[in-house]
XYZ file of C-alpha atoms in Angstrom:
291
model
C -8.640 -15.496 7.680
C -11.649 -13.697 9.108
C -12.952 -10.131 8.958
C -15.854 -9.349 11.282
C -17.747 -6.072 11.556
C -19.971 -5.446 14.577
C -22.541 -2.628 14.705
C -20.228 -0.556 12.540
C -21.264 3.050 12.002
C -19.758 6.308 10.800
C -21.514 9.615 11.470
C -20.431 12.750 9.618
C -22.968 15.142 11.133
C -26.090 14.977 13.251
C -28.387 12.439 11.573
C -25.949 12.106 8.654
C -24.466 8.605 8.595
C -22.109 7.141 6.017
C -22.811 3.646 7.342
C -24.899 2.555 10.306
C -25.361 -0.662 12.290
C -23.444 -2.914 9.899
C -22.858 -6.508 11.051
C -20.867 -8.571 8.570
C -18.504 -11.563 8.662
C -16.208 -12.526 5.782
C -14.016 -15.582 5.351
C -11.445 -16.358 2.635
C -12.742 -15.684 -0.880
C -14.118 -12.795 -2.912
C -16.896 -10.756 -1.347
C -18.759 -8.168 -3.383
C -19.909 -4.969 -1.737
C -22.755 -3.758 -3.904
C -24.908 -0.670 -3.790
C -25.796 2.562 -5.565
C -23.595 5.635 -5.395
C -23.736 7.078 -1.884
C -24.727 3.768 -0.294
C -21.737 3.810 2.075
C -19.392 1.410 0.296
C -16.347 3.691 0.305
C -16.987 4.720 3.909
C -17.049 1.077 4.970
C -13.837 0.347 3.109
C -12.051 3.326 4.641
C -12.897 1.936 8.077
C -11.792 -1.603 7.189
C -8.471 -0.273 5.880
C -8.038 1.883 9.035
C -8.014 5.116 7.023
C -11.046 6.238 9.037
C -12.313 5.344 12.511
C -15.934 4.338 13.149
C -18.282 6.363 15.303
C -19.953 3.219 16.628
C -19.011 -0.441 16.751
C -15.734 -1.935 15.624
C -14.071 -4.374 13.231
C -12.016 -7.469 13.987
C -9.289 -9.063 11.886
C -8.711 -12.657 12.948
C -10.241 -11.805 16.314
C -8.221 -8.643 17.006
C -9.897 -5.243 17.223
C -8.446 -3.168 14.357
C -9.687 0.130 15.783
C -7.629 -0.384 18.927
C -4.802 -2.196 17.084
C -4.684 -0.939 13.465
C -1.234 -2.416 12.838
C -2.636 -5.969 12.845
C -4.524 -5.331 9.616
C -2.117 -2.830 8.043
C 0.735 -5.336 8.018
C -1.170 -7.720 5.757
C -3.306 -5.240 3.828
C -3.465 -4.569 0.103
C -5.591 -1.568 -0.857
C -6.654 -0.079 -4.181
C -8.736 3.040 -3.412
C -11.294 4.500 -5.772
C -8.988 7.420 -6.569
C -5.603 5.847 -7.211
C -2.698 8.203 -7.931
C 0.709 7.401 -9.383
C 3.983 9.246 -9.857
C 3.794 9.931 -13.602
C 7.542 10.275 -14.139
C 8.296 6.844 -12.666
C 8.226 3.707 -14.765
C 5.892 0.878 -13.796
C 8.819 -1.081 -12.381
C 10.180 1.911 -10.436
C 6.768 2.624 -8.957
C 6.344 -0.965 -7.764
C 9.884 -0.907 -6.342
C 8.917 2.214 -4.399
C 5.747 0.585 -3.031
C 7.686 -2.577 -2.139
C 10.208 -0.499 -0.192
C 7.397 1.229 1.704
C 6.021 -2.211 2.520
C 9.373 -3.313 3.924
C 10.287 -5.916 1.298
C 13.995 -6.554 0.824
C 15.387 -5.958 -2.669
C 15.681 -9.617 -3.651
C 12.138 -10.461 -2.536
C 10.805 -7.311 -4.175
C 12.458 -8.080 -7.519
C 10.919 -11.559 -7.630
C 7.497 -10.303 -6.557
C 7.484 -7.431 -9.056
C 8.364 -9.796 -11.904
C 5.438 -12.022 -10.882
C 2.994 -9.124 -10.693
C 4.024 -7.532 -13.978
C 3.424 -10.897 -15.604
C 0.096 -11.396 -13.798
C -1.185 -7.970 -14.852
C 0.169 -8.258 -18.408
C 2.487 -5.263 -17.993
C 5.842 -6.921 -18.592
C 6.236 -5.316 -22.009
C 5.778 -1.794 -20.568
C 7.681 -2.216 -17.310
C 10.196 0.465 -18.351
C 7.616 2.925 -19.696
C 6.701 5.989 -17.661
C 3.307 5.884 -16.021
C 2.289 9.146 -17.683
C 2.028 7.188 -20.949
C -0.354 4.558 -19.522
C -4.055 4.339 -20.336
C -6.641 4.295 -17.551
C -6.894 0.525 -17.740
C -3.138 0.086 -17.572
C -2.945 2.354 -14.522
C -5.625 0.281 -12.838
C -3.528 -2.821 -13.476
C -0.580 -1.045 -11.871
C -2.956 -0.284 -9.005
C -3.821 -3.921 -8.414
C -0.132 -4.849 -8.729
C 0.827 -2.392 -5.974
C -2.025 -3.688 -3.811
C -0.640 -7.225 -4.152
C 3.052 -6.424 -3.799
C 3.193 -7.559 -0.160
C 1.107 -10.707 -0.853
C -1.672 -9.430 1.464
C -4.034 -11.513 3.545
C -6.732 -8.837 3.132
C -7.214 -7.241 -0.291
C -9.594 -4.282 -0.548
C -10.460 -2.780 -3.939
C -12.868 0.136 -4.315
C -14.706 0.708 -7.631
C -11.799 -0.764 -9.627
C -13.455 -0.926 -13.049
C -15.094 2.500 -13.302
C -14.114 4.072 -16.610
C -12.576 0.912 -18.048
C -13.602 -0.498 -21.408
C -15.184 -4.000 -21.496
C -11.926 -5.751 -22.389
C -10.048 -4.085 -19.523
C -12.878 -4.939 -17.121
C -12.680 -8.627 -18.034
C -8.901 -8.584 -17.681
C -9.173 -6.922 -14.286
C -11.732 -9.461 -13.053
C -9.472 -12.298 -14.160
C -6.576 -10.841 -12.180
C -8.729 -10.556 -9.051
C -10.051 -14.113 -9.424
C -6.590 -15.580 -9.935
C -5.275 -14.000 -6.720
C -8.218 -14.740 -4.404
C -7.116 -18.044 -2.875
C -6.021 -17.980 0.772
C -7.029 -14.365 1.321
C -10.098 -12.233 2.029
C -10.962 -10.013 -0.937
C -13.462 -7.183 -0.496
C -14.545 -5.775 -3.863
C -16.737 -2.688 -3.904
C -18.619 -1.636 -7.022
C -21.951 -0.468 -8.403
C -21.273 -2.413 -11.633
C -23.213 -5.606 -10.968
C -21.635 -7.864 -13.651
C -18.236 -7.397 -11.974
C -19.672 -8.961 -8.822
C -21.604 -11.654 -10.678
C -18.455 -12.829 -12.454
C -16.197 -13.071 -9.406
C -17.838 -12.977 -5.970
C -18.488 -15.854 -3.584
C -20.849 -13.690 -1.537
C -22.633 -10.382 -2.018
C -23.251 -7.746 0.646
C -25.864 -5.230 -0.474
C -25.743 -1.733 1.018
C -28.318 1.020 0.683
C -28.467 4.331 2.543
C -25.575 3.190 4.724
C -27.318 0.052 5.970
C -26.693 -3.606 5.176
C -29.718 -4.921 3.279
C -28.550 -8.517 2.875
C -25.437 -10.703 2.765
C -25.693 -13.975 0.877
C -24.294 -15.864 -2.085
C -25.213 -14.599 -5.574
C -27.199 -17.744 -6.383
C -29.520 -17.296 -3.407
C -30.092 -13.646 -4.249
C -30.949 -14.546 -7.844
C -33.240 -17.429 -6.820
C -35.265 -15.048 -4.659
C -36.052 -13.055 -7.802
C -37.202 -16.033 -9.873
C -40.645 -15.373 -11.333
C -40.330 -11.594 -11.017
C -38.530 -10.716 -14.261
C -40.379 -10.283 -17.563
C -39.640 -9.207 -21.101
C -42.150 -7.820 -23.592
C -42.455 -5.406 -26.480
C -43.851 -1.883 -26.089
C -44.177 1.073 -28.417
C -41.723 3.934 -28.074
C -44.578 6.179 -26.989
C -45.434 3.830 -24.089
C -41.874 3.398 -22.820
C -41.975 6.289 -20.350
C -45.208 4.977 -18.816
C -43.591 1.564 -18.347
C -40.618 3.207 -16.591
C -42.993 4.994 -14.231
C -44.878 1.814 -13.350
C -42.071 -0.768 -13.165
C -38.393 -1.103 -12.385
C -36.851 -1.418 -15.860
C -33.705 -3.534 -15.942
C -32.871 -2.962 -19.619
C -34.280 -1.874 -22.959
C -33.437 -2.921 -26.512
C -34.510 -0.829 -29.488
C -36.137 -2.865 -32.264
C -37.699 -2.014 -35.605
C -41.189 -2.697 -34.254
C -40.786 -1.033 -30.853
C -38.776 -1.421 -27.665
C -38.108 -4.719 -25.891
C -38.221 -4.020 -22.155
C -37.008 -6.148 -19.266
C -38.876 -5.289 -16.081
C -38.974 -6.326 -12.443
C -42.568 -7.016 -11.386
C -44.305 -9.191 -8.802
C -47.036 -10.010 -11.330
C -47.054 -10.436 -15.101
C -47.194 -6.844 -16.426
C -48.860 -7.693 -19.752
C -50.549 -10.843 -21.126
C -47.814 -11.260 -23.736
C -44.946 -10.685 -21.281
C -42.540 -13.625 -21.028
C -41.063 -14.729 -17.714
C -37.254 -14.902 -18.043
C -34.368 -16.193 -15.952
C -33.147 -13.432 -13.620
C -29.584 -12.171 -13.437
C -27.799 -10.784 -10.397
C -28.517 -7.284 -11.685
C -32.230 -8.113 -11.789
C -32.008 -9.471 -8.248
C -30.203 -6.352 -7.077
C -32.827 -4.043 -8.576
C -35.622 -6.215 -7.167
C -34.211 -6.108 -3.657
C -33.652 -2.353 -3.766
C -37.162 -1.764 -5.147
C -38.819 -3.918 -2.476
C -36.853 -2.164 0.256
C -37.847 1.250 -1.101
C -41.502 0.240 -1.114
C -41.524 -0.643 2.578
């Protein structure tokens, strides 16, 4: 399986681009699309899923141009958009039966597949409950089930964990990881730990442009020696925020422990610490903004 984007761009108005000049190639596995809000992640996904056409460039699925031949990707596509709606008066099972019918699955195949997916997403016990009674996390699990109902070769999920509690986020990541073999999974989010826990590669977008595409380990290694922790007073915290990219803060009885991204040791008592993917992400964005 292979998804290739060449010089992909989407212009909404003169000098207003959702994405611009994106070159990207993805093989089987989980690929994180990371960037701040407004970076162009959803625009890129709408093009990949053939919901929107690019202004420039094109995309290829297994060598076939999907702009000229959208059916080649639609036939094997599973898609969970950022705003996922359900029919609230249907049960979980009825909703998945409806999606399976739209996907062209025969009844026998659909019944087997739906049983598998309800088990995978831990929804078996509520299969006959109406969707209006489901929590946000449960609806998201229904969303991933419908995206997988046709056993897609290309799975695209856009901001799937926004609004979910930590337990639901972990459960969702486990579902994605367990279904990633033998398919291309494109996972878009601005929640870095979701990418760190699941992705084989990371594509970083900012202002509609591709900043880098590499594996998480390489991105983190490039930040080694640029992350520090030290204690500051509460009165000095704002000054630290103005001078450095602050990754996190922890309130303590004797002040505030800050974790900062800096090319040089910010204070004599600052301790160099092992970077995370979130540190690496902030470091890359900061360096790009400084250019």
